[in-house]
Each structure stands twice: as C-alpha cells, then as structure tokens.
Coordinates of C-alpha atoms and ligand atoms in Angstrom, one line a residue:
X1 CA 0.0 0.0 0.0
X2 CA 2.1 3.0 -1.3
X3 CA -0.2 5.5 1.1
X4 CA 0.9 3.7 4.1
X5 CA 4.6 4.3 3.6
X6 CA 4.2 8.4 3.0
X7 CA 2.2 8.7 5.7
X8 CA 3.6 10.7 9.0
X9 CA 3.3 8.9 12.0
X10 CA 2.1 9.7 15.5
X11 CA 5.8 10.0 17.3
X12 CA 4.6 7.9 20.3
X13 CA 1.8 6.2 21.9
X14 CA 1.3 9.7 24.2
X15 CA 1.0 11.8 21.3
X16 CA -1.4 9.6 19.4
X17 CA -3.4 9.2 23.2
X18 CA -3.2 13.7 23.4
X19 CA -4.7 14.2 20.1
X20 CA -7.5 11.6 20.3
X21 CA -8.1 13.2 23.6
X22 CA -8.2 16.3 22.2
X23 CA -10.8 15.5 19.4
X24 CA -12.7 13.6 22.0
X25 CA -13.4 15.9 25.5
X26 CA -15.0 19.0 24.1
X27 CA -18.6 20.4 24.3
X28 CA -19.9 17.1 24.1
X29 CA -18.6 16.0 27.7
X30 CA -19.1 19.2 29.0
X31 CA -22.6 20.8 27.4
X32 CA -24.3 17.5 25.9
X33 CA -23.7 14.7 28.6
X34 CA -25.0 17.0 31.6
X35 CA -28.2 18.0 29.9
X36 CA -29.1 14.7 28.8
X37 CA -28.2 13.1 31.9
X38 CA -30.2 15.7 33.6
X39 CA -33.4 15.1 31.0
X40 CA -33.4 11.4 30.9
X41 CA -33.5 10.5 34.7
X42 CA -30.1 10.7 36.6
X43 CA -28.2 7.8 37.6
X44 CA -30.2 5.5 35.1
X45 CA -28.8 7.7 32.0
X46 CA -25.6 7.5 33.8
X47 CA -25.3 3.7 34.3
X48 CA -27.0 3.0 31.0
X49 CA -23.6 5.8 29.1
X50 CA -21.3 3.6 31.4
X51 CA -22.4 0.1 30.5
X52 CA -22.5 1.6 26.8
X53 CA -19.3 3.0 27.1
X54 CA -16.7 0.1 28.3
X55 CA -18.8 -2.0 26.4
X56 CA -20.1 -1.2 22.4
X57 CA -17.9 2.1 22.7
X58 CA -14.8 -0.1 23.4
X59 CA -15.3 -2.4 20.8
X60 CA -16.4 0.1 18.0
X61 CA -12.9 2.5 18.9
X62 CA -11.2 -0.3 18.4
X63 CA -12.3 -1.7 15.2
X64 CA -11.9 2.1 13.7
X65 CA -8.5 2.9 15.0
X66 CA -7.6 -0.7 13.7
X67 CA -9.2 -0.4 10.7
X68 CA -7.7 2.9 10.2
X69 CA -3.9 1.5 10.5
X70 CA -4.7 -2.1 8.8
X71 CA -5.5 0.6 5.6
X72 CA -3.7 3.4 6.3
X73 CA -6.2 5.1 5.0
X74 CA -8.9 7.7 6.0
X75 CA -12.7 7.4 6.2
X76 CA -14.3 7.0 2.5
X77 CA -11.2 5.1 1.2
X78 CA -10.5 3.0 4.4
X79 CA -14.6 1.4 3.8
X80 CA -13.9 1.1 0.5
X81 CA -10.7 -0.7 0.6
X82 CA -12.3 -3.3 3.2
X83 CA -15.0 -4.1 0.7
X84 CA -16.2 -2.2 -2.4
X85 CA -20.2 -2.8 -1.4
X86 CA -19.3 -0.4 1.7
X87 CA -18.2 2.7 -0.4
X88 CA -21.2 4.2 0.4
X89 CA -20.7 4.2 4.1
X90 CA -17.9 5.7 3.7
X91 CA -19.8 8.9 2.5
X92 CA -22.7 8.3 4.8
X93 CA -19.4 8.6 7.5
X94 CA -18.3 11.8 6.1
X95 CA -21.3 13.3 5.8
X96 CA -21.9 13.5 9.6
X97 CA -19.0 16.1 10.5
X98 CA -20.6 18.6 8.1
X99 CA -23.6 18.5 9.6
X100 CA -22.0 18.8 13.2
X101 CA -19.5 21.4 12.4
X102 CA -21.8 24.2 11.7
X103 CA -24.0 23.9 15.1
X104 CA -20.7 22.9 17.4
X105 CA -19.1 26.4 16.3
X106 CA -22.2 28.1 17.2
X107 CA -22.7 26.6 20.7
X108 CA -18.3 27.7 20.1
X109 CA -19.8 31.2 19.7
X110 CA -22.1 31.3 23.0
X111 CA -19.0 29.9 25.1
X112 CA -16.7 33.1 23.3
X113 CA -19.4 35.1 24.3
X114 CA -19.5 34.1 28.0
X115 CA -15.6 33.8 28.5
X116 CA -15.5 37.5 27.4
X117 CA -18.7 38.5 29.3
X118 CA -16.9 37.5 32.5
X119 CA -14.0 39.7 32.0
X120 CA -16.0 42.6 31.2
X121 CA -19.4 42.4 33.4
X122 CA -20.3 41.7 36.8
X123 CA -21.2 37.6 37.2
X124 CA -24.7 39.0 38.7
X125 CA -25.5 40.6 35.4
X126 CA -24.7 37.2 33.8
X127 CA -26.9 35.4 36.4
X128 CA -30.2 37.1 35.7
X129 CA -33.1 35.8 34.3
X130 CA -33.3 36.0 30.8
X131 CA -29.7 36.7 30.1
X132 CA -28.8 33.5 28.0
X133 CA -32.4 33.7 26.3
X134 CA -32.1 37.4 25.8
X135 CA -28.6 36.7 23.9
X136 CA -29.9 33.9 21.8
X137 CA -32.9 35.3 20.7
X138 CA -31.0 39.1 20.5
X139 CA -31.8 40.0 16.5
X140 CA -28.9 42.0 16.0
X141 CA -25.7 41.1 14.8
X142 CA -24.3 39.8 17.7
X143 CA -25.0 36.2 17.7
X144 CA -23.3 35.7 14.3
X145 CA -19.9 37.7 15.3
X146 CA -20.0 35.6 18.0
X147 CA -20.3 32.4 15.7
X148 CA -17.8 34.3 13.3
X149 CA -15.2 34.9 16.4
X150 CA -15.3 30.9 16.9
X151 CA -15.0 30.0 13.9
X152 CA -12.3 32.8 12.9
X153 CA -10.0 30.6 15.7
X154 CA -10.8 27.2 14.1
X155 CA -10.2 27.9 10.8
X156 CA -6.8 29.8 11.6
X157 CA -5.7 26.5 13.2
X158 CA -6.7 24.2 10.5
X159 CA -5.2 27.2 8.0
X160 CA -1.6 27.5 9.9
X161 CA -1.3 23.9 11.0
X162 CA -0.9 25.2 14.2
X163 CA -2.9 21.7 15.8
X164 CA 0.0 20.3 17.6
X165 CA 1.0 23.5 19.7
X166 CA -2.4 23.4 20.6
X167 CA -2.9 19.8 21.3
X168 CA 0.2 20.1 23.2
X169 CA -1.2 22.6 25.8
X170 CA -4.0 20.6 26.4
X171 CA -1.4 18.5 28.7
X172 CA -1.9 21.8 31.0
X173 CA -5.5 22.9 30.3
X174 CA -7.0 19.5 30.7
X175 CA -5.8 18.9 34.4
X176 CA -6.8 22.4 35.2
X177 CA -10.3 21.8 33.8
X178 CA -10.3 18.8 36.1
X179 CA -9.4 20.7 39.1
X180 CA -11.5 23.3 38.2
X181 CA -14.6 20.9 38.0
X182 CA -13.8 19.2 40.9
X183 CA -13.3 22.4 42.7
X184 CA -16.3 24.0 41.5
X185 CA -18.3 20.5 42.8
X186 CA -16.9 20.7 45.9
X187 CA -18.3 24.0 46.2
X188 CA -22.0 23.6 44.9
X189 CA -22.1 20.6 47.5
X190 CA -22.4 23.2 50.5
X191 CA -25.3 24.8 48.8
X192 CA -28.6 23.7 50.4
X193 CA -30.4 21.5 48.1
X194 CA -27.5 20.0 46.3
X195 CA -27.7 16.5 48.0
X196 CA -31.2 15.3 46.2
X197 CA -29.2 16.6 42.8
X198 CA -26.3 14.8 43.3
X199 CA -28.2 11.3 44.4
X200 CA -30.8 12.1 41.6
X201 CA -27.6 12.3 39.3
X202 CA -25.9 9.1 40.8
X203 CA -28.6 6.9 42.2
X204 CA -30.5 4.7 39.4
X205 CA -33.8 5.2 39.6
X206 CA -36.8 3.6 37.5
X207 CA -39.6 5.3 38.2
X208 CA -39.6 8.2 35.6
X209 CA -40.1 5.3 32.9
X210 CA -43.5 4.7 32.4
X211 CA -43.6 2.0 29.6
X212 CA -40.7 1.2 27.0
X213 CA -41.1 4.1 24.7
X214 CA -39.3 6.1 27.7
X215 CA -37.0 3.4 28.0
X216 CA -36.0 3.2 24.0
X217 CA -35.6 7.2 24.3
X218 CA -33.2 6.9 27.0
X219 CA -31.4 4.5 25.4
X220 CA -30.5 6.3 21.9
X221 CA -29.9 9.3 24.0
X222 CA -27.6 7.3 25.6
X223 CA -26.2 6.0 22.2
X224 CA -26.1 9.2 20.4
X225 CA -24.3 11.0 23.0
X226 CA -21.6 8.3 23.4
X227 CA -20.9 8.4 19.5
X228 CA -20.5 12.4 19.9
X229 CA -18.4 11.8 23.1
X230 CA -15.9 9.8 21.6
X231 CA -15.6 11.5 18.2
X232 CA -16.9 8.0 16.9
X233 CA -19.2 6.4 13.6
X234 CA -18.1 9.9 11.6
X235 CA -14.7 8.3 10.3
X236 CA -12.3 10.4 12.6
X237 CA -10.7 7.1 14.5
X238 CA -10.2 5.5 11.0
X239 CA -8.3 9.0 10.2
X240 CA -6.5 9.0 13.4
X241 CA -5.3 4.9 13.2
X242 CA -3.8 5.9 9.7
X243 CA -1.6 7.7 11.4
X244 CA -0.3 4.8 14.4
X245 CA 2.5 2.8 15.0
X246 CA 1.9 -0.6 13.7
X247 CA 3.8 -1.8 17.2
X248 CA 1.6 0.3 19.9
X249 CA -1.1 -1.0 22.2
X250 CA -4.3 0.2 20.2
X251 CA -6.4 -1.6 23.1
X252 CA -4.7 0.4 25.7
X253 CA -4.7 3.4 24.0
X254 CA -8.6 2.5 23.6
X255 CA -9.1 2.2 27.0
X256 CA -7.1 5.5 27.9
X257 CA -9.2 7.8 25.9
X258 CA -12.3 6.6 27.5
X259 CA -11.6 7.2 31.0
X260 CA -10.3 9.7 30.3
X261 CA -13.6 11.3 28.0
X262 CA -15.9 9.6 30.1
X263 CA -14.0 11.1 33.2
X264 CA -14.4 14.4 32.4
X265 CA -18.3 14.1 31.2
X266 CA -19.0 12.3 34.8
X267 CA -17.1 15.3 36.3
X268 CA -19.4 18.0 34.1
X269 CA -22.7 16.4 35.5
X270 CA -21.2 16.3 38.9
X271 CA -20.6 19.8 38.7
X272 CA -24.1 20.8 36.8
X273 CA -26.8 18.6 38.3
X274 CA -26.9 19.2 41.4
X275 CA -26.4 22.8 40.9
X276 CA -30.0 23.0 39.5
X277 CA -31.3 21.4 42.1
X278 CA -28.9 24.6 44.5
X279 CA -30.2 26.9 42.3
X280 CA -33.8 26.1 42.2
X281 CA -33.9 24.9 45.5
X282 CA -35.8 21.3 44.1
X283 CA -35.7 19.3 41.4
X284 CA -38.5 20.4 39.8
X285 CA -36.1 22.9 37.4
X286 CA -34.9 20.1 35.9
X287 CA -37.7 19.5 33.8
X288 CA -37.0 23.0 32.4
X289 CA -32.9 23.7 32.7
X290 CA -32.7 20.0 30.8
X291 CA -32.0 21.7 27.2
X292 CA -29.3 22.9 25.5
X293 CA -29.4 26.1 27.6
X294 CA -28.4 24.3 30.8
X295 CA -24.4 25.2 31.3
X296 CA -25.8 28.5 30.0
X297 CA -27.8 29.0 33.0
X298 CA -27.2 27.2 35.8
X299 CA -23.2 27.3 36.2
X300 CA -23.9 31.6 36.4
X301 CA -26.2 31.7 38.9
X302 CA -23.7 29.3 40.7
X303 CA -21.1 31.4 40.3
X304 CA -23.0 34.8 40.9
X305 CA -23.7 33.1 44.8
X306 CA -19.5 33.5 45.3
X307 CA -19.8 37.2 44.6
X308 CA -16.0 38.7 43.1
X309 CA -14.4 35.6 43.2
X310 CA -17.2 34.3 41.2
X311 CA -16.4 36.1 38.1
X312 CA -12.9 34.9 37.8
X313 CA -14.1 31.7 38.4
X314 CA -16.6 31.8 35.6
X315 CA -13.8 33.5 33.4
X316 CA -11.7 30.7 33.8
X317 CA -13.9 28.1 33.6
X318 CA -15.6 29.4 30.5
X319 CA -11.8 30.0 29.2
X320 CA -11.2 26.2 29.4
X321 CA -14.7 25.4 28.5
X322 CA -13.5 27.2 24.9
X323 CA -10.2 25.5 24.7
X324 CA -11.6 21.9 24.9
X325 CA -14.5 22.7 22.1
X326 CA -11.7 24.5 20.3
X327 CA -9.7 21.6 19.9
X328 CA -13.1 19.5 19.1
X329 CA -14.0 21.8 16.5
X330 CA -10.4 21.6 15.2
X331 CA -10.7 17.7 14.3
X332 CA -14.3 17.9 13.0
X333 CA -12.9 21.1 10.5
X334 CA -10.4 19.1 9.7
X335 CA -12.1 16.1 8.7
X336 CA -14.1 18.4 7.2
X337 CA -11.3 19.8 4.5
X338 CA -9.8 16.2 4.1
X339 CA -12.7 14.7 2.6
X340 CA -13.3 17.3 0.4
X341 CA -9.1 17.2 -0.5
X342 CA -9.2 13.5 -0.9
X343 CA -12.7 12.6 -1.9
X344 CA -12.8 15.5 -4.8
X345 CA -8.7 15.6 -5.6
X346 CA -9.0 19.2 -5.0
X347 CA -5.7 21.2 -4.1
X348 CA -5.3 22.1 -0.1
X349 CA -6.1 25.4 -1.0
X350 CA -9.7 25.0 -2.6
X351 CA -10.2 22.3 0.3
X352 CA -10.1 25.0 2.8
X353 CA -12.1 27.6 1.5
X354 CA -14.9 25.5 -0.3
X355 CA -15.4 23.6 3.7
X356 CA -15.0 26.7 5.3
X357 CA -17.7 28.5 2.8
X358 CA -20.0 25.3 3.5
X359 CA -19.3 25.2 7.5
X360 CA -20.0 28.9 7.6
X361 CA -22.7 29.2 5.4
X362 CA -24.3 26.2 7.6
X363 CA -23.6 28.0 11.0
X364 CA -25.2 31.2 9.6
X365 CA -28.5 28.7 9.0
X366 CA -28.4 27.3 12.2
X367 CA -28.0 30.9 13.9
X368 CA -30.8 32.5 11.9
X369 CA -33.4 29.9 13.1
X370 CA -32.9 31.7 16.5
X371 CA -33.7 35.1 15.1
X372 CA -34.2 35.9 11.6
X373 CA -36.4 32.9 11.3
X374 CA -38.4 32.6 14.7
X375 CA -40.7 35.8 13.8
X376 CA -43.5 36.0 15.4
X377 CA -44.9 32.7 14.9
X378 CA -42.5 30.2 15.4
X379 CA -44.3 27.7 13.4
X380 CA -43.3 26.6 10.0
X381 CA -43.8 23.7 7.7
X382 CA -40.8 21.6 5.9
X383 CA -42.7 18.9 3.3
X384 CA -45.7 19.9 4.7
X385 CA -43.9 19.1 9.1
X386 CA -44.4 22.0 11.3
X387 CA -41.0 22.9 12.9
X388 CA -40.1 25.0 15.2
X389 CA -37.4 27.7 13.6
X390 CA -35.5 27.9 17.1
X391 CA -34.9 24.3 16.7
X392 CA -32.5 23.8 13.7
X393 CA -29.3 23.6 15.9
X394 CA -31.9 20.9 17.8
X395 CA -32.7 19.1 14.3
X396 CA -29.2 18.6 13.2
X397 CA -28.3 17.5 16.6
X398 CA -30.8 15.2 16.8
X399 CA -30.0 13.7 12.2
X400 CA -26.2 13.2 13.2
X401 CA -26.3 11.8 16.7
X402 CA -29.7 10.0 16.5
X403 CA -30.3 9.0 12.9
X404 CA -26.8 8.9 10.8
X405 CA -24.4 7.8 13.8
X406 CA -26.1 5.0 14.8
X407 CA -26.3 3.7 11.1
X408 CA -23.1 4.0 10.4
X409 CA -22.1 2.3 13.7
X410 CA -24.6 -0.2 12.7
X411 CA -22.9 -1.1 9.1
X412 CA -19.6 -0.9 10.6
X413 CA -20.5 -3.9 12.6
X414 CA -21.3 -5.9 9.9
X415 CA -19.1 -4.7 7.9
X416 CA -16.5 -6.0 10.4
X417 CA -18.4 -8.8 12.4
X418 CA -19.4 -10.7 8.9
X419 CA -17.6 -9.0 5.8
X420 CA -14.0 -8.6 6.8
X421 CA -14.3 -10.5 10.1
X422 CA -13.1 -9.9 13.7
X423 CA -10.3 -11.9 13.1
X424 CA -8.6 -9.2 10.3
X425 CA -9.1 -6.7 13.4
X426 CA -7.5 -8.6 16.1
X427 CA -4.2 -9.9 14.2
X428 CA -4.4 -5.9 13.5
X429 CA -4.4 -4.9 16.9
X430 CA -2.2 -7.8 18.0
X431 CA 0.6 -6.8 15.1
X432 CA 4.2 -7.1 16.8
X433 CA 3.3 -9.2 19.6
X434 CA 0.5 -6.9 21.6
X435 CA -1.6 -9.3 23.2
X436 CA -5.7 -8.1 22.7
X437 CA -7.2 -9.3 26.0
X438 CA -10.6 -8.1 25.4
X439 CA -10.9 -10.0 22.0
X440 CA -13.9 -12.3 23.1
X441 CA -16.1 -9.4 24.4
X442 CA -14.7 -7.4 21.0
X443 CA -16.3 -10.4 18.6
X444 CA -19.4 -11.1 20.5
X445 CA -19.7 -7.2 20.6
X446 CA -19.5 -6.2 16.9
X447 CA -20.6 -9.8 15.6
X448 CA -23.9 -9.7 17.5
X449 CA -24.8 -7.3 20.3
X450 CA -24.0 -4.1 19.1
X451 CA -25.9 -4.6 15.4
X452 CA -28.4 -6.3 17.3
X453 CA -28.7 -3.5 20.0
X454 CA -28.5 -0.7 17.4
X455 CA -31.0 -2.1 14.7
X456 CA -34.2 -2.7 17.6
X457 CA -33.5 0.8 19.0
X458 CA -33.4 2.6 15.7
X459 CA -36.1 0.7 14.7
X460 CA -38.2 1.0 17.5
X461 CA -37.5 4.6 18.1
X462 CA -38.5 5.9 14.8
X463 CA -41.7 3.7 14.7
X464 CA -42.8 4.5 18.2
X465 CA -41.9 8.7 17.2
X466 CA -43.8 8.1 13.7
X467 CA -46.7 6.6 16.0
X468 CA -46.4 3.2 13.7
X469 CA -46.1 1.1 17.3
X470 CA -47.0 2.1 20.8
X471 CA -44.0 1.0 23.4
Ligands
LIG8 N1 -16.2 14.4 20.8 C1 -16.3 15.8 20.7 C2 -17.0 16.3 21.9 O1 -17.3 15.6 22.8 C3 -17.0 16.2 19.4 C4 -16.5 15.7 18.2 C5 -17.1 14.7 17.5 C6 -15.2 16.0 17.8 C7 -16.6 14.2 16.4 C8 -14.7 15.5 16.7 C9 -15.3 14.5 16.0 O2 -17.2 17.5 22.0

C-alpha cells in the first residue's frame, strides 16, 4: 500500500493518546452529557452511558483505529478498501461532521461570548433571568460575530497547521479543567439543596419510565451521546489509526481515551446537576434547565452566589470550556477539509475555502433559526412538518447523533463482524506481539450485540416517534 509508507506517523503512543483526547473531551462531555443526563432521569442515563461505554464504545474505537492502520487510510477510502459494497458508508461517514461542524461552532460562539462577558461584566449581570435567552434570541448582529469569532479561531488553526502547539497545551488545560470541576463541585455541595441533585444524578432510579417508549428514548440518547463523546461512527478514528504505529497497544490506548472522556463528562454532570437542584432549590427545574441552555444558565447563577471571586471563576472556567471545544471543533474542521481534499482531488487550498464557505454558510443557517427565522410565529412547515425555527441547531443534533451515527455504527459492525471478520481486526491490533485481552467481548460485541442492539433501537425509536407502534 504505497499510502501507508508516505504517511507521517504519530511519534509515540502519548502523542497519538493527546490528540484523540483532544478530538474527544469538548462540548460534548461538557454541554451534551449533563443536559441529557439531567433530561433522561439521573443515575439510570448515567449507568446506561457507562455500560454503553466500556462496552459497544470499546469495541467500535477499536475496530476504527484498527481499521484505520490495517488501511492506512482515511474514512471513505478505508470502507472502500475493506470491501467495495461499503463505499457508500464511507460517504454516509463523512457526511456527519458537516452537519456537526456548523452547530458545534455556534454553541463555540455562546461559550466566546460568556468567556468575554466574565471579564468585562459583573457575574450577577450574567446570572439574571433572561440573560442567556435574551442573547440567543437578540436579532442583531451579535450572535453571528460571535459564531464568526469561533469560527475565525478554528479555521486559523486548521489554515496554519498550528494543531500540535495546541494539542500540546492541552497536557496543562486539561488537568486544570479537572481541578476546576472538581473544585467548583466541591463548592456547589455546601449549597442547600444539592444532596437530592447529586443522588438524583448518581442513584438509578426507574420510576420516571412509564412504559418502554421512555425506556428506548433513554437509550439512543444514551447511544447518540456516546458516539459524539468519543468522536466515533463519523470516520475520525479511522483518520487517526492511519496515522499509528503498527507496534503500539491500540487496546490500551482504547481504554485511555475513555476514561479519560468519560472522566471528564462524569465530572461536568457532577458539577451541573446538582447545581440546579442549589439553584432552584428542588428538582422540579430540571424539567425546564434539561435543554441545551443548561451550562448557559445554571453554572452563572452558581457562580453569581461566590460574589468577586465568582467572576474569575466563571472567566476561567468558560476560558477552558472554549479551549476543549476549540480543539473538538479543530478535528471535526479538519475532517471536514480532508474529505473534500481527498474525496474531490482538489488542491489544499480549494479544500479549505470550499469547507470553510460550507461550515459557515451552515452555522449562519443554524444561527438565523434563532432570530431571523423565529418571527412571530415560530411555526413553519418543511414537506408539509411544522417545525419549530428555534430548533435547527436541535434538528441537526438530533440527524447526526440519532439518525446517521447510529447507522453507520450499525454497518460498521457488519461490515467488520461478517464482511472482513473480527479476526482481520484482532491480528491488527495484536501486530508485533500486543496481546488483545478483550478479544472475546470485542467479537461477541461487533458480531452480535452491538448490530443487534443498534438495529431494535433505531427501529423501535422511529416507529414508536412516527406513531407506527406504541412501546
Ligand atoms: N467528541 C467531541 C466532543 O465531545 C465532538 C467531536 C465529535 C469532535 C466528532 C470531533 C469529532 O465534544
């Protein structure tokens, strides 16, 4: 495979482990996990991510990264070269970061926006009611410099191939970001009221399911989220693997970035969750705060209670907070350009501008159904559906992480439990002696449970939504 000889190489197992991390922890762990654990129940969402997590999650990383370095190949070439009848999930792959691009670098935006509002207004001012609403909804221009600002940062990086200087601080921003969560959690547990949040958050508890529809919601929220969490089913681990040393540990390395991702989203809903119930002085806010809005709100009126010190605290945390979607936002961009470089044998140069055009353009969109679009009435039809304008960031949220990830993580099962085998991925990961210890939960996993598992609660999600069955 000529590719496979010109390609760079990660220099070590570390550096490989830093930039996966640094694709992986990012709004996802720190504005996603909290607000779905928050909206689907607590500590059932919690142990449901976990199970999820050491178990499908482990076995799909590792069949990408492998299948990534068996190759040496990115995304739409690396499906194609396993078998030609998957081409097409190759594209199905690389349509996914396009559509998440756009709305990560707004949510980019609001977090710009509140790192600079802490160093330039009072955290009270921050706190009050209708602050975030009155941003998001604000029909001036202000929303879409925001965006711009975010964006502006990304596509420098991606421009300048400044990644690694970046990825490289993240080996101080990250364990500050720990510390800061963990500090900040510390702090919201003296706050009256934060005990029921934090056993709503850790303790399972059945009773908000009332019949299996619940149940099947919970669960591809669950699904979705770890997908986005662990920059998986969008091609970017295939990318990454290219780039491995045949002789390091991919199972280890596996196992790294997920407690390590997984870490850090715990920590975010330790932090979060039982600050609504501080904040509101019950639980009842949940029902409410549960939405994207949630960091938005709750972590400022958290931080307005600690007066001065409060503001530096929301300036820094906000500060990190933009670093770690940053360096998301990074990968996905640049996923982004190489498909458009590799997949249309364009020059770097037209790569960049034409995915940069599209991405912004997209963002734009997604930023006017919050103004422009909501009107008055914010009712309109698409093929004869009413939508809500407000909810396009919602609606491409819910086609990547609900509809197109869990199909292509469905085909990549079969593609690797019955086309190319689990056998082609284990002598992959066990090239130059690496023993795979997991192996027998890694074939059961992608032969049967995961494709299994995925298929019913696609299946039975979008029937049960379309009304065709009743669970
Ligand atoms: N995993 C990132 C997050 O949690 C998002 C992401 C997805 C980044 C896919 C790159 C690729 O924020």
């Amino acid at each position: 495979m000529a590719e496979l000889a010109t390609r760079s190489k990660f220099s070590n197992r570390m550096a490989f482990i830093l930039a996966a991390a640094a694709s992986a922890v990012g709004l996802g762990n720190l504005w996603r996990f909290p607000y779905l654990a928050a909206k689907y129940g607590g500590g059932t969402f919690l142990l449901v991510y976990l199970l999820l997590v050491v178990t499908f999650g482990f076995s799909l990383m590792v069949a990408e990264i492998a299948l990534g370095r068996k190759t040496g190949l990115s995304a739409v070439a690396a499906y194609r070269a396993a078998n030609k009848k998957f081409a097409w999930l190759g594209w199905l792959t690389a349509a996914i970061p396009f559509i998440i691009t756009p709305y990560y670098s707004v949510i980019g935006g609001w977090v710009t926006k509140y790192m600079v509002s802490y160093a330039t207004t009072p955290a009270a001012d921050i706190a009050a009611d209708g602050y975030f609403t009155g941003f998001i909804l604000s029909s001036g221009p202000s929303t879409y410099i925001w965006f711009l600002v975010f964006f502006a940062c990304v596509a420098l990086v991606v421009t300048f191939g400044l990644k690694s200087g970046i990825e490289r601080s993240n080996k101080v921003l990250m364990p500050l970001l720990i510390f800061l969560a963990v500090a900040i959690f510390i702090y919201v547990m003296t706050l009256d009221g934060s005990g029921a949040g934090l056993k709503y958050y850790l303790v399972p508890s059945f009773e908000n399911y009332h019949n299996v529809g619940d149940f099947v919601q919970l669960l591809i929220a669950a699904m979705g989220q770890m997908f986005f969490s662990l920059s998986l089913a969008m091609g970017i681990m295939i990318t990454y693997g290219s780039y491995f040393e045949k002789h390091e540990n991919i199972e280890k390395s596996v196992r790294t970035i997920e407690i390590f991702d997984t870490g850090i989203a715990f920590l975010a809903g330790l932090m979060i969750i039982p600050a609504i119930f501080a904040v509101s002085g019950d639980g009842s806010a949940v029902a409410t705060h549960a939405g994207p809005g949630l960091m938005f709100v709750v972590l400022p009126q958290t931080f307005a209670t600690l007066g001065v010190a409060g503001r530096i605290i929301g300036f820094v945390f906000f500060a990190l907070v933009f670093f770690a979607a940053l360096t998301s936002a990074i990968s996905l961009m640049e996923t982004c350009v190489s498909i458009v470089q590799d997949q249309f044998k364009t020059s770097r140069k037209t790569a960049l501008i034409s995915a940069f055009a599209v991405v912004a353009l997209m963002g734009i969109v997604v930023n006017m159904g919050y103004n422009v679009w909501l009107g008055a009435d914010p009712m309109h039809t698409i093929f004869g559906t009413p939508y809500q304008a407000n909810q396009i960031l919602d609606f491409l949220d819910f086609m990547s992480n609900t509809v197109f990830m869990p199909i292509a993580a469905l085909f990549t099962c079969i593609l690797v439990g019955w086309v190319i085998k689990p056998k082609a991925i284990i002598d992959e990961v066990e090239e130059g002696g690496v023993v795979f210890k997991a192996k027998g939960l890694f074939s059961v996993m992608i032969k049967y449970v995961a494709p299994i598992f995925t298929a019913m609660i696609l299946v039975g999600y979008i029937l049960n939504t379309f009304g065709v069955i009743h669970l």
